[in-house]
Amino acid sequence: MRRNRRVKIVATLGPASAAPEMIERLFIAGVDVFRINLSHSTHDGAKALYNAVRACAARHRHPIGILADLQGPKFRIGNFDAGRVKLTAGSIFKFDRDETLGTGERVFLPHTQIFEAIKPGHSLVLDDGKLRMRVIETSPVQIHAEVTTGGLLASRKGISMPDTLLPISPLTEKDKADLVHALKLGVDWVALSFVQRAEDVHEVRKLIGSRAAIVSKIEKPSAVADLEDVIAASDAIMVARGDLGVEMPVEKVPGLQKKITRLARAAGKPVIIATQMLESMISSPMPTRAEVSDVATAVFDGADAIMLSAESAVGQYPVEAIQMMDKIAIEVEQDPVYEPMLHATQTEPQPTGADAIAAAASAIAGTVKLGAIVCYTATGSTVLRVTRERPGIPVIGLTPIESTARRLSLVWGVQTILTGDPENSSHMVRKACRIAFEEGLVKARDGLVVIAGIPLGSPGATNMVRIAFIDERGAPIAEEV
């Protein structure tokens, strides 16, 4: 199914969208990748969702990506004797290792890693940012903190430490079990929560290998501090704005979103903008004007994908939310200022031959006014290099490998089609012309630039580039090196 936009849509599955019939409706409405949130899904539930998506893809003969999102470590305080307490700004509150019920002066904190790592001057954020404290004294068994933003604090509320680099793995025992299950199912992408540094991604890479691609969620200030290395270690990046806005001042999030998008694009790594994009559509058939502008900004910035969470998982209008996101994206991409804004920041090619060829192919297509760029690829890397340039014409990814086709469903601007290996360069050009013509991506007399990122009959015969023009039957009229 051909999409009329270049940005991709990720939708989270949940109670409102778990039925196979609803998954099909969401796909038809515009979903390119489905997210399974393992924080809220059992293994049997994840398997049922996985099978429903794969069945939908088979019926429509269209690659659909599946993203499994791991929960990551969660930190919570203990229980209060009264269920909740009221804390006032300026008061001193203590966290300790005493498991007795908490009072208005102290509460149990069952995480030894926090006591080991936190320092005076560090911040504590509780209940998703509703309460804030500043650490004034620490010991191996107690933390004294001054309340800077007071309010009601209830039992078992979450606590986070935005200034503290914790000596823990991004994978809990639950995450490890969920990861094994997700890989056994055959998911295409794994989203990694609680990334603090690039080493966290390398650690998980050792467990995953090449069985799935890794999306690193940027939600911690420590990950922002190590951003370029985290991007380099990852296959894709998610701007997890909800958690990022809790851990950091909310006014910094828009600028960070643009910075992360720009750096990910420069590295040729897909970037997803997530959280609260159309939040009001959980209970309303129409979004707010501010939400529409938020989605539009992500599209103008050249993000690869925009994501819905609760809107499609538990909302009352999941199909309408997808349709709205699709309409916003199409409208933005047709705007006269879209292309200038997309290329407002120059993306320099990486210093490799393959990247130079991909950049040259994009330049050739623009200079000669060609109709499309066609990439033969086995791993998807050739397509990523080309789309990194954000060309103004269709990019067609041809691959013989189904897992590659599904992974590319997350990538900006790519129409991916499964096909066999070409026998040689001439066969490559003929097949590229025919498929592009039959899919309606080009018309007679249009030209194509064709790049081969896979071997063509002889060892080392990769990254070949050809230009061809198409006749009324979809066959090449002429071919140029």
CSV table of C-alpha atoms in Angstrom, one decimal:
chain,number,residue,atom,x,y,z
A,1,MET,CA,0.0,0.0,0.0
A,2,ARG,CA,1.5,3.3,-1.1
A,3,ARG,CA,1.6,6.2,1.3
A,4,ASN,CA,1.3,9.8,0.2
A,5,ARG,CA,3.8,11.1,2.7
A,6,ARG,CA,7.4,10.6,3.6
A,7,VAL,CA,7.3,10.7,7.4
A,8,LYS,CA,6.3,7.4,9.0
A,9,ILE,CA,3.7,6.7,11.7
A,10,VAL,CA,4.2,4.5,14.7
A,11,ALA,CA,1.2,3.4,16.7
A,12,THR,CA,1.1,1.7,20.1
A,13,LEU,CA,-1.1,-1.3,20.5
A,14,GLY,CA,-3.3,-1.8,23.6
A,15,PRO,CA,-6.8,-2.6,24.7
A,16,ALA,CA,-8.3,-0.1,22.3
A,17,SER,CA,-6.5,-1.6,19.3
A,18,ALA,CA,-5.6,-5.2,20.1
A,19,ALA,CA,-8.3,-6.8,17.9
A,20,PRO,CA,-7.0,-8.0,14.5
A,21,GLU,CA,-9.9,-6.1,12.8
A,22,MET,CA,-8.7,-2.8,14.5
A,23,ILE,CA,-5.1,-3.5,13.6
A,24,GLU,CA,-6.1,-3.8,10.0
A,25,ARG,CA,-8.1,-0.5,10.2
A,26,LEU,CA,-5.2,1.3,11.7
A,27,PHE,CA,-2.8,0.0,9.0
A,28,ILE,CA,-5.2,1.1,6.3
A,29,ALA,CA,-5.5,4.5,8.0
A,30,GLY,CA,-1.7,5.0,7.8
A,31,VAL,CA,0.3,3.0,10.4
A,32,ASP,CA,3.7,1.9,9.2
A,33,VAL,CA,5.1,0.4,12.4
A,34,PHE,CA,3.2,-1.0,15.4
A,35,ARG,CA,4.6,-0.7,18.9
A,36,ILE,CA,4.1,-3.4,21.5
A,37,ASN,CA,4.6,-1.8,25.0
A,38,LEU,CA,6.1,-4.6,27.1
A,39,SER,CA,5.5,-2.5,30.2
A,40,HIS,CA,1.8,-3.4,29.9
A,41,SER,CA,1.7,-6.6,27.8
A,42,THR,CA,2.0,-10.2,28.9
A,43,HIS,CA,4.0,-12.6,26.7
A,44,ASP,CA,0.9,-14.3,25.5
A,45,GLY,CA,-0.6,-10.9,24.7
A,46,ALA,CA,2.5,-9.8,22.9
A,47,LYS,CA,2.4,-13.0,20.8
A,48,ALA,CA,-1.2,-12.4,19.8
A,49,LEU,CA,-0.4,-8.8,18.8
A,50,TYR,CA,2.6,-9.9,16.8
A,51,ASN,CA,0.7,-12.6,14.9
A,52,ALA,CA,-2.1,-10.2,14.1
A,53,VAL,CA,0.3,-7.6,12.6
A,54,ARG,CA,2.1,-10.3,10.6
A,55,ALA,CA,-1.2,-11.6,9.3
A,56,CYS,CA,-2.3,-8.1,8.3
A,57,ALA,CA,1.0,-7.6,6.4
A,58,ALA,CA,0.6,-10.9,4.6
A,59,ARG,CA,-2.9,-10.0,3.5
A,60,HIS,CA,-1.8,-6.6,2.1
A,61,ARG,CA,1.5,-7.9,0.8
A,62,HIS,CA,3.2,-4.9,2.5
A,63,PRO,CA,6.0,-4.8,5.0
A,64,ILE,CA,4.9,-3.6,8.5
A,65,GLY,CA,7.4,-3.1,11.2
A,66,ILE,CA,7.0,-4.2,14.8
A,67,LEU,CA,8.7,-2.3,17.6
A,68,ALA,CA,8.9,-4.0,21.1
A,69,ASP,CA,9.4,-1.4,23.8
A,70,LEU,CA,11.2,-2.7,27.0
A,71,GLN,CA,10.1,-1.2,30.3
A,72,GLY,CA,13.5,-0.6,31.9
A,73,PRO,CA,14.3,0.0,35.6
A,74,LYS,CA,11.6,1.6,37.7
A,75,PHE,CA,12.3,3.2,41.0
A,76,ARG,CA,9.5,3.7,43.7
A,77,ILE,CA,9.4,4.7,47.3
A,78,GLY,CA,7.9,2.6,50.0
A,79,ASN,CA,4.5,2.9,51.7
A,80,PHE,CA,3.2,5.5,54.1
A,81,ASP,CA,1.3,4.7,57.3
A,82,ALA,CA,-1.5,7.1,56.2
A,83,GLY,CA,-1.3,6.2,52.5
A,84,ARG,CA,0.0,9.7,51.7
A,85,VAL,CA,1.6,12.7,53.3
A,86,LYS,CA,1.7,16.4,52.6
A,87,LEU,CA,5.2,17.9,52.2
A,88,THR,CA,5.8,21.7,52.3
A,89,ALA,CA,8.6,23.6,50.5
A,90,GLY,CA,11.6,24.2,52.7
A,91,SER,CA,11.0,21.2,54.9
A,92,ILE,CA,13.6,18.4,55.2
A,93,PHE,CA,12.5,14.8,54.2
A,94,LYS,CA,14.5,11.6,54.5
A,95,PHE,CA,14.8,8.4,52.5
A,96,ASP,CA,16.2,5.4,54.3
A,97,ARG,CA,16.7,1.7,54.4
A,98,ASP,CA,14.2,1.2,57.2
A,99,GLU,CA,11.3,-0.9,55.8
A,100,THR,CA,8.7,0.3,58.4
A,101,LEU,CA,5.8,2.4,57.1
A,102,GLY,CA,6.7,6.0,56.2
A,103,THR,CA,5.7,9.2,58.0
A,104,GLY,CA,5.6,12.9,57.1
A,105,GLU,CA,9.4,13.0,57.8
A,106,ARG,CA,10.7,9.8,56.2
A,107,VAL,CA,10.0,6.9,53.9
A,108,PHE,CA,11.6,3.6,52.9
A,109,LEU,CA,13.6,3.6,49.6
A,110,PRO,CA,14.3,0.0,48.4
A,111,HIS,CA,17.0,0.8,45.9
A,112,THR,CA,20.6,0.5,47.2
A,113,GLN,CA,22.0,1.8,43.9
A,114,ILE,CA,20.5,5.2,44.6
A,115,PHE,CA,22.3,5.5,48.0
A,116,GLU,CA,25.6,4.4,46.4
A,117,ALA,CA,25.5,7.0,43.6
A,118,ILE,CA,23.6,10.1,44.7
A,119,LYS,CA,25.5,13.2,45.9
A,120,PRO,CA,24.7,16.4,47.8
A,121,GLY,CA,23.3,19.0,45.4
A,122,HIS,CA,21.6,16.4,43.2
A,123,SER,CA,17.9,16.6,42.4
A,124,LEU,CA,15.1,14.2,43.3
A,125,VAL,CA,11.9,14.2,41.2
A,126,LEU,CA,8.8,12.3,42.6
A,127,ASP,CA,5.4,11.4,41.1
A,128,ASP,CA,6.3,12.4,37.5
A,129,GLY,CA,7.6,15.8,38.5
A,130,LYS,CA,4.8,16.9,40.9
A,131,LEU,CA,7.3,17.1,43.8
A,132,ARG,CA,10.9,18.0,43.7
A,133,MET,CA,13.7,18.0,46.2
A,134,ARG,CA,17.4,18.8,46.5
A,135,VAL,CA,19.8,16.4,48.3
A,136,ILE,CA,21.7,18.1,51.2
A,137,GLU,CA,23.3,15.0,52.9
A,138,THR,CA,23.9,11.4,52.1
A,139,SER,CA,25.1,8.2,53.7
A,140,PRO,CA,25.0,4.5,52.7
A,141,VAL,CA,21.6,4.2,54.6
A,142,GLN,CA,20.0,7.6,54.5
A,143,ILE,CA,19.4,10.6,52.2
A,144,HIS,CA,18.4,14.0,53.5
A,145,ALA,CA,16.7,16.3,51.0
A,146,GLU,CA,15.1,19.7,51.1
A,147,VAL,CA,11.7,19.9,49.5
A,148,THR,CA,11.8,22.6,46.8
A,149,THR,CA,8.3,21.9,45.3
A,150,GLY,CA,5.8,20.5,47.8
A,151,GLY,CA,2.5,18.7,47.6
A,152,LEU,CA,0.9,15.4,48.4
A,153,LEU,CA,3.1,12.3,48.2
A,154,ALA,CA,1.4,8.9,48.1
A,155,SER,CA,2.8,5.4,48.7
A,156,ARG,CA,4.7,3.7,45.9
A,157,LYS,CA,5.1,6.8,43.8
A,158,GLY,CA,8.0,6.9,41.3
A,159,ILE,CA,11.3,8.6,42.1
A,160,SER,CA,13.9,9.7,39.6
A,161,MET,CA,17.4,11.2,39.9
A,162,PRO,CA,18.1,13.4,36.9
A,163,ASP,CA,21.6,14.4,38.0
A,164,THR,CA,22.7,11.0,39.1
A,165,LEU,CA,24.5,8.4,36.9
A,166,LEU,CA,23.3,5.1,38.4
A,167,PRO,CA,25.6,2.0,38.3
A,168,ILE,CA,22.9,-0.2,36.8
A,169,SER,CA,22.1,-2.1,33.6
A,170,PRO,CA,19.3,-0.7,31.4
A,171,LEU,CA,17.8,-4.3,31.6
A,172,THR,CA,16.0,-5.6,34.6
A,173,GLU,CA,15.3,-9.4,35.0
A,174,LYS,CA,11.8,-8.7,33.5
A,175,ASP,CA,13.4,-6.9,30.6
A,176,LYS,CA,15.7,-9.8,29.9
A,177,ALA,CA,12.8,-12.2,29.8
A,178,ASP,CA,10.7,-9.9,27.7
A,179,LEU,CA,13.7,-9.4,25.3
A,180,VAL,CA,14.1,-13.2,24.9
A,181,HIS,CA,10.4,-13.5,24.1
A,182,ALA,CA,10.4,-10.6,21.7
A,183,LEU,CA,13.4,-11.9,19.8
A,184,LYS,CA,11.9,-15.4,19.6
A,185,LEU,CA,8.8,-13.9,18.1
A,186,GLY,CA,10.9,-12.0,15.5
A,187,VAL,CA,10.3,-8.3,16.2
A,188,ASP,CA,12.1,-5.9,13.9
A,189,TRP,CA,13.0,-3.2,16.4
A,190,VAL,CA,13.7,-3.2,20.2
A,191,ALA,CA,13.3,0.1,22.1
A,192,LEU,CA,15.7,0.4,25.0
A,193,SER,CA,14.6,2.4,28.0
A,194,PHE,CA,16.8,4.0,30.7
A,195,VAL,CA,19.7,4.6,28.4
A,196,GLN,CA,22.3,6.6,30.4
A,197,ARG,CA,25.4,6.2,28.1
A,198,ALA,CA,26.6,4.5,24.9
A,199,GLU,CA,27.9,1.5,26.9
A,200,ASP,CA,24.3,0.6,27.8
A,201,VAL,CA,23.5,0.2,24.1
A,202,HIS,CA,26.7,-1.9,23.5
A,203,GLU,CA,25.7,-4.1,26.4
A,204,VAL,CA,22.2,-4.8,25.0
A,205,ARG,CA,23.7,-5.3,21.5
A,206,LYS,CA,25.7,-8.3,22.8
A,207,LEU,CA,22.4,-10.0,23.7
A,208,ILE,CA,20.5,-9.0,20.5
A,209,GLY,CA,23.2,-9.4,17.9
A,210,SER,CA,21.7,-8.9,14.5
A,211,ARG,CA,18.3,-10.4,15.3
A,212,ALA,CA,16.7,-6.9,15.8
A,213,ALA,CA,17.6,-3.3,15.5
A,214,ILE,CA,17.9,-1.1,18.6
A,215,VAL,CA,16.0,2.1,19.2
A,216,SER,CA,17.6,4.1,22.1
A,217,LYS,CA,15.1,6.2,24.0
A,218,ILE,CA,16.5,9.5,25.0
A,219,GLU,CA,14.8,10.2,28.3
A,220,LYS,CA,17.7,10.8,30.7
A,221,PRO,CA,20.0,13.9,31.1
A,222,SER,CA,23.0,11.5,31.1
A,223,ALA,CA,22.0,10.2,27.7
A,224,VAL,CA,21.8,13.8,26.4
A,225,ALA,CA,25.3,14.5,27.8
A,226,ASP,CA,26.6,11.5,25.9
A,227,LEU,CA,24.2,12.0,22.9
A,228,GLU,CA,26.6,11.7,19.9
A,229,ASP,CA,28.1,8.4,21.2
A,230,VAL,CA,24.6,7.1,22.1
A,231,ILE,CA,23.4,7.9,18.5
A,232,ALA,CA,26.5,6.2,17.1
A,233,ALA,CA,25.9,3.1,19.1
A,234,SER,CA,22.2,2.8,18.2
A,235,ASP,CA,20.3,1.9,15.0
A,236,ALA,CA,17.6,4.5,15.7
A,237,ILE,CA,16.7,7.1,18.3
A,238,MET,CA,13.4,7.9,20.1
A,239,VAL,CA,12.9,11.4,21.6
A,240,ALA,CA,10.9,10.2,24.7
A,241,ARG,CA,9.6,13.6,25.5
A,242,GLY,CA,7.4,12.5,28.5
A,243,ASP,CA,10.2,11.2,30.7
A,244,LEU,CA,12.6,13.8,29.3
A,245,GLY,CA,10.3,16.5,30.4
A,246,VAL,CA,10.2,15.1,33.9
A,247,GLU,CA,13.9,14.6,34.2
A,248,MET,CA,14.7,18.1,32.8
A,249,PRO,CA,13.0,21.5,32.8
A,250,VAL,CA,10.2,21.3,30.3
A,251,GLU,CA,11.2,24.5,28.6
A,252,LYS,CA,14.4,22.7,27.4
A,253,VAL,CA,12.6,19.8,25.7
A,254,PRO,CA,11.7,21.6,22.4
A,255,GLY,CA,15.3,22.7,21.8
A,256,LEU,CA,16.6,19.2,22.7
A,257,GLN,CA,14.0,17.6,20.3
A,258,LYS,CA,15.5,19.7,17.5
A,259,LYS,CA,19.1,19.0,18.5
A,260,ILE,CA,18.5,15.2,18.8
A,261,THR,CA,16.6,15.2,15.4
A,262,ARG,CA,19.5,17.1,13.7
A,263,LEU,CA,22.2,14.9,15.1
A,264,ALA,CA,20.4,11.7,14.3
A,265,ARG,CA,19.7,12.8,10.8
A,266,ALA,CA,23.4,13.8,10.3
A,267,ALA,CA,24.4,10.3,11.5
A,268,GLY,CA,21.9,8.6,9.1
A,269,LYS,CA,20.0,7.1,12.0
A,270,PRO,CA,16.1,7.1,12.0
A,271,VAL,CA,14.6,9.4,14.7
A,272,ILE,CA,11.1,9.0,16.2
A,273,ILE,CA,9.3,11.9,18.0
A,274,ALA,CA,7.1,10.4,20.8
A,275,THR,CA,4.8,11.2,23.6
A,276,GLN,CA,1.6,13.3,23.8
A,277,MET,CA,1.6,14.2,20.1
A,278,LEU,CA,-2.3,14.1,19.9
A,279,GLU,CA,-2.9,13.5,23.7
A,280,SER,CA,-6.4,15.1,23.7
A,281,MET,CA,-7.6,12.6,21.1
A,282,ILE,CA,-7.6,9.9,23.9
A,283,SER,CA,-11.1,11.3,24.7
A,284,SER,CA,-11.8,13.7,21.9
A,285,PRO,CA,-12.4,13.1,18.1
A,286,MET,CA,-10.4,16.3,17.4
A,287,PRO,CA,-6.9,17.4,18.6
A,288,THR,CA,-6.0,20.8,19.9
A,289,ARG,CA,-4.4,23.4,17.6
A,290,ALA,CA,-1.3,23.2,19.7
A,291,GLU,CA,-1.1,19.4,19.2
A,292,VAL,CA,-1.5,19.9,15.4
A,293,SER,CA,1.4,22.4,15.5
A,294,ASP,CA,3.5,19.9,17.5
A,295,VAL,CA,3.1,17.2,15.0
A,296,ALA,CA,3.7,19.6,12.1
A,297,THR,CA,7.0,20.8,13.8
A,298,ALA,CA,8.3,17.2,13.9
A,299,VAL,CA,7.5,16.8,10.2
A,300,PHE,CA,9.1,20.1,9.2
A,301,ASP,CA,12.2,19.1,11.2
A,302,GLY,CA,12.6,16.0,9.0
A,303,ALA,CA,11.9,13.3,11.7
A,304,ASP,CA,11.7,9.9,10.3
A,305,ALA,CA,8.6,8.9,12.3
A,306,ILE,CA,6.0,10.4,14.6
A,307,MET,CA,4.4,8.2,17.3
A,308,LEU,CA,1.1,7.7,19.1
A,309,SER,CA,1.1,6.1,22.6
A,310,ALA,CA,-2.1,6.2,24.7
A,311,GLU,CA,-4.0,7.8,21.7
A,312,SER,CA,-4.0,4.4,19.9
A,313,ALA,CA,-3.5,2.1,22.8
A,314,VAL,CA,-6.3,3.1,25.2
A,315,GLY,CA,-8.0,6.0,23.4
A,316,GLN,CA,-11.6,6.3,22.3
A,317,TYR,CA,-10.6,7.4,18.7
A,318,PRO,CA,-7.6,5.3,17.6
A,319,VAL,CA,-8.4,5.3,13.9
A,320,GLU,CA,-9.3,9.0,13.9
A,321,ALA,CA,-6.0,9.8,15.6
A,322,ILE,CA,-4.0,7.9,12.9
A,323,GLN,CA,-6.1,9.6,10.1
A,324,MET,CA,-5.4,13.0,11.7
A,325,MET,CA,-1.7,12.4,12.0
A,326,ASP,CA,-1.6,11.3,8.4
A,327,LYS,CA,-3.5,14.4,7.2
A,328,ILE,CA,-1.2,16.7,9.1
A,329,ALA,CA,1.9,15.1,7.7
A,330,ILE,CA,0.6,15.2,4.1
A,331,GLU,CA,-0.4,18.9,4.5
A,332,VAL,CA,3.1,19.8,5.9
A,333,GLU,CA,4.9,18.0,3.1
A,334,GLN,CA,2.9,19.8,0.5
A,335,ASP,CA,3.7,23.2,2.1
A,336,PRO,CA,6.0,25.4,0.0
A,337,VAL,CA,8.3,26.0,2.9
A,338,TYR,CA,8.7,22.3,3.7
A,339,GLU,CA,11.7,21.6,1.4
A,340,PRO,CA,13.6,24.7,2.4
A,341,MET,CA,13.1,24.0,6.1
A,342,LEU,CA,14.0,20.3,5.6
A,343,HIS,CA,17.4,21.4,4.2
A,344,ALA,CA,17.9,24.5,6.4
A,345,THR,CA,20.7,22.5,8.1
A,346,GLN,CA,23.2,21.1,5.7
A,347,THR,CA,23.9,17.4,6.2
A,348,GLU,CA,27.5,16.6,5.3
A,349,PRO,CA,28.2,13.1,3.9
A,350,GLN,CA,30.1,10.7,6.1
A,351,PRO,CA,33.7,10.3,4.9
A,352,THR,CA,33.2,6.9,3.2
A,353,GLY,CA,32.9,5.9,-0.4
A,354,ALA,CA,29.4,4.5,0.1
A,355,ASP,CA,28.1,7.7,1.6
A,356,ALA,CA,29.7,9.8,-1.1
A,357,ILE,CA,28.0,7.7,-3.8
A,358,ALA,CA,24.6,8.0,-2.0
A,359,ALA,CA,25.1,11.8,-1.8
A,360,ALA,CA,26.1,12.0,-5.4
A,361,ALA,CA,23.0,10.0,-6.4
A,362,SER,CA,20.8,12.5,-4.7
A,363,ALA,CA,22.6,15.4,-6.3
A,364,ILE,CA,22.4,13.7,-9.8
A,365,ALA,CA,18.6,13.1,-9.3
A,366,GLY,CA,18.1,16.8,-8.5
A,367,THR,CA,20.3,18.1,-11.3
A,368,VAL,CA,18.9,15.9,-14.0
A,369,LYS,CA,15.3,16.2,-12.7
A,370,LEU,CA,14.8,12.5,-12.3
A,371,GLY,CA,11.6,10.9,-11.0
A,372,ALA,CA,12.9,8.5,-8.3
A,373,ILE,CA,15.9,6.9,-6.6
A,374,VAL,CA,15.9,3.2,-6.5
A,375,CYS,CA,18.2,1.3,-4.1
A,376,TYR,CA,18.9,-2.4,-4.1
A,377,THR,CA,19.8,-3.3,-0.6
A,378,ALA,CA,20.4,-6.4,1.6
A,379,THR,CA,20.9,-4.7,5.0
A,380,GLY,CA,19.1,-1.4,4.4
A,381,SER,CA,22.3,0.6,4.8
A,382,THR,CA,22.2,1.9,1.2
A,383,VAL,CA,18.7,3.2,1.7
A,384,LEU,CA,19.7,4.9,5.0
A,385,ARG,CA,22.5,6.7,3.2
A,386,VAL,CA,20.3,8.0,0.5
A,387,THR,CA,17.4,9.1,2.8
A,388,ARG,CA,19.9,10.8,5.0
A,389,GLU,CA,20.0,13.4,2.2
A,390,ARG,CA,16.2,13.9,2.3
A,391,PRO,CA,15.8,13.9,-1.5
A,392,GLY,CA,12.8,15.6,-2.9
A,393,ILE,CA,11.7,12.6,-5.0
A,394,PRO,CA,10.5,9.1,-4.1
A,395,VAL,CA,13.1,6.6,-2.7
A,396,ILE,CA,12.3,3.0,-3.5
A,397,GLY,CA,14.0,0.3,-1.5
A,398,LEU,CA,14.2,-3.1,-3.3
A,399,THR,CA,15.4,-6.0,-1.1
A,400,PRO,CA,15.2,-9.8,-1.2
A,401,ILE,CA,15.2,-9.9,2.6
A,402,GLU,CA,11.9,-9.6,4.4
A,403,SER,CA,13.4,-8.5,7.7
A,404,THR,CA,15.2,-5.6,6.0
A,405,ALA,CA,12.0,-4.5,4.3
A,406,ARG,CA,10.2,-4.4,7.7
A,407,ARG,CA,13.0,-2.5,9.3
A,408,LEU,CA,12.9,0.1,6.5
A,409,SER,CA,9.2,0.8,7.3
A,410,LEU,CA,10.5,3.1,10.0
A,411,VAL,CA,12.7,5.2,7.6
A,412,TRP,CA,11.7,8.5,6.2
A,413,GLY,CA,10.6,8.6,2.5
A,414,VAL,CA,11.1,4.9,1.6
A,415,GLN,CA,8.7,2.8,-0.3
A,416,THR,CA,10.0,-0.7,0.3
A,417,ILE,CA,9.3,-3.7,-2.0
A,418,LEU,CA,10.4,-7.3,-1.7
A,419,THR,CA,12.0,-8.6,-4.8
A,420,GLY,CA,14.6,-11.1,-5.9
A,421,ASP,CA,18.3,-10.4,-6.4
A,422,PRO,CA,19.2,-8.9,-9.8
A,423,GLU,CA,21.5,-11.0,-12.0
A,424,ASN,CA,23.6,-8.1,-13.3
A,425,SER,CA,23.5,-4.4,-13.7
A,426,SER,CA,21.3,-4.5,-16.8
A,427,HIS,CA,18.8,-6.7,-15.1
A,428,MET,CA,18.9,-4.4,-12.1
A,429,VAL,CA,17.9,-1.4,-14.2
A,430,ARG,CA,15.2,-3.2,-16.0
A,431,LYS,CA,13.6,-4.5,-12.8
A,432,ALA,CA,13.9,-1.1,-11.1
A,433,CYS,CA,12.2,0.6,-14.0
A,434,ARG,CA,9.4,-1.9,-14.2
A,435,ILE,CA,8.7,-1.9,-10.4
A,436,ALA,CA,8.8,1.9,-10.1
A,437,PHE,CA,6.4,2.2,-13.1
A,438,GLU,CA,4.0,-0.5,-11.9
A,439,GLU,CA,3.8,1.0,-8.4
A,440,GLY,CA,2.9,4.4,-9.9
A,441,LEU,CA,6.0,6.1,-8.4
A,442,VAL,CA,7.2,7.2,-11.8
A,443,LYS,CA,5.6,7.6,-15.3
A,444,ALA,CA,6.7,7.3,-18.9
A,445,ARG,CA,9.7,9.5,-19.9
A,446,ASP,CA,10.7,9.9,-16.2
A,447,GLY,CA,14.2,9.0,-15.3
A,448,LEU,CA,15.6,7.0,-12.4
A,449,VAL,CA,18.9,6.8,-10.6
A,450,VAL,CA,19.6,3.2,-9.5
A,451,ILE,CA,22.1,2.2,-6.8
A,452,ALA,CA,23.1,-1.4,-6.0
A,453,GLY,CA,24.2,-2.0,-2.4
A,454,ILE,CA,24.2,-5.7,-2.9
A,455,PRO,CA,26.5,-8.0,-5.0
A,456,LEU,CA,25.6,-8.2,-8.7
A,457,GLY,CA,26.9,-11.5,-9.9
A,458,SER,CA,30.6,-10.9,-9.1
A,459,PRO,CA,32.4,-10.5,-5.7
A,460,GLY,CA,32.8,-6.9,-4.7
A,461,ALA,CA,30.4,-5.5,-7.4
A,462,THR,CA,28.6,-3.2,-5.0
A,463,ASN,CA,27.5,0.4,-5.0
A,464,MET,CA,27.0,0.5,-8.8
A,465,VAL,CA,25.1,3.5,-10.0
A,466,ARG,CA,23.0,3.7,-13.2
A,467,ILE,CA,20.7,6.3,-14.7
A,468,ALA,CA,17.8,5.2,-16.9
A,469,PHE,CA,14.7,6.7,-18.6
A,470,ILE,CA,11.4,4.8,-18.9
A,471,ASP,CA,9.2,4.2,-21.9
A,472,GLU,CA,5.4,3.8,-22.0
A,473,ARG,CA,5.6,0.1,-20.9
A,474,GLY,CA,7.9,0.7,-18.0
A,475,ALA,CA,11.1,-0.5,-19.7
A,476,PRO,CA,14.3,1.5,-19.8
A,477,ILE,CA,14.9,3.5,-22.9
A,478,ALA,CA,18.5,4.3,-22.2
A,479,GLU,CA,21.0,3.5,-19.5
A,480,GLU,CA,24.0,5.6,-18.4
A,481,VAL,CA,26.7,4.9,-15.9
